[in-house]
Amino acid sequence: MYLYITHSYKFVKPIPSIRLLRAITLRRNPIRGAGERGEERWLRGTANVQFSKEPNNLSNPISYKHSGLANRKTVTIQPEVKEHAVLLATTKTKKQAKPASLLHKCLMKKEFPRMAKAVVSHVVGNYYRPDLKKAALARLSLVHRSLKISKSGVKKRNRQALKARK
């Protein structure tokens, strides 16, 4: 038994099974292909604002541009707490079938301007994903700020202010 799929603009070849139909649906929209809206495992947020929690998604909106599952080329920036550094990872396009070696990881420990320059050169410099430059720099800024160690202990009071009161 064949299923015929028609669109308003073209006719698609017959598909022999329901399993292939589901595979095509998942390929077209992998974020929504899991099931109903409440059953999606990558969906987070409230009724008004929806975010995605999928891997390799820089700014976490539900969109094809930022999706880490739908795109072959992805960029992710994460904190590396043990090393006190920032991890920049890009997807290798030739290793899509091997999940263990899928990501090219780069650990950055230098100061912020050098890290920003490295992110721009990785993302934009070699024409990898220039549309993600702004989101990558924003994520780098947030991750770098989160790694700063706050000074602990009792704060010293300003002695000049105490003398002026007397």
PDB file of N, CA and C in Angstrom, residues 157-166:
ATOM      1  N   ARG A 157      35.346  48.837  55.537  1.00  0.00           N
ATOM      2  CA  ARG A 157      34.624  50.103  55.472  1.00  0.00           C
ATOM      3  C   ARG A 157      35.595  51.220  55.125  1.00  0.00           C
ATOM      4  N   ASN A 158      35.085  52.254  54.543  1.00  0.00           N
ATOM      5  CA  ASN A 158      35.893  53.403  54.179  1.00  0.00           C
ATOM      6  C   ASN A 158      36.154  54.236  55.437  1.00  0.00           C
ATOM      7  N   ARG A 159      37.427  54.383  55.819  1.00  0.00           N
ATOM      8  CA  ARG A 159      37.764  55.092  57.057  1.00  0.00           C
ATOM      9  C   ARG A 159      37.524  56.588  56.935  1.00  0.00           C
ATOM     10  N   GLN A 160      37.642  57.122  55.741  1.00  0.00           N
ATOM     11  CA  GLN A 160      37.431  58.554  55.578  1.00  0.00           C
ATOM     12  C   GLN A 160      35.985  58.921  55.866  1.00  0.00           C
ATOM     13  N   ALA A 161      35.075  58.050  55.510  1.00  0.00           N
ATOM     14  CA  ALA A 161      33.672  58.325  55.786  1.00  0.00           C
ATOM     15  C   ALA A 161      33.395  58.329  57.283  1.00  0.00           C
ATOM     16  N   LEU A 162      34.098  57.476  58.059  1.00  0.00           N
ATOM     17  CA  LEU A 162      33.913  57.444  59.509  1.00  0.00           C
ATOM     18  C   LEU A 162      34.460  58.715  60.156  1.00  0.00           C
ATOM     19  N   LYS A 163      35.597  59.221  59.682  1.00  0.00           N
ATOM     20  CA  LYS A 163      36.176  60.438  60.240  1.00  0.00           C
ATOM     21  C   LYS A 163      35.310  61.646  59.926  1.00  0.00           C
ATOM     22  N   ALA A 164      34.685  61.661  58.770  1.00  0.00           N
ATOM     23  CA  ALA A 164      33.863  62.797  58.385  1.00  0.00           C
ATOM     24  C   ALA A 164      32.596  62.885  59.228  1.00  0.00           C
ATOM     25  N   ARG A 165      32.093  61.767  59.723  1.00  0.00           N
ATOM     26  CA  ARG A 165      30.877  61.772  60.530  1.00  0.00           C
ATOM     27  C   ARG A 165      31.120  62.398  61.909  1.00  0.00           C
ATOM     28  N   LYS A 166      32.322  62.226  62.483  1.00  0.00           N
ATOM     29  CA  LYS A 166      32.610  62.711  63.843  1.00  0.00           C
ATOM     30  C   LYS A 166      32.772  64.184  63.917  1.00  0.00           C
TER      31      LYS A 166
END
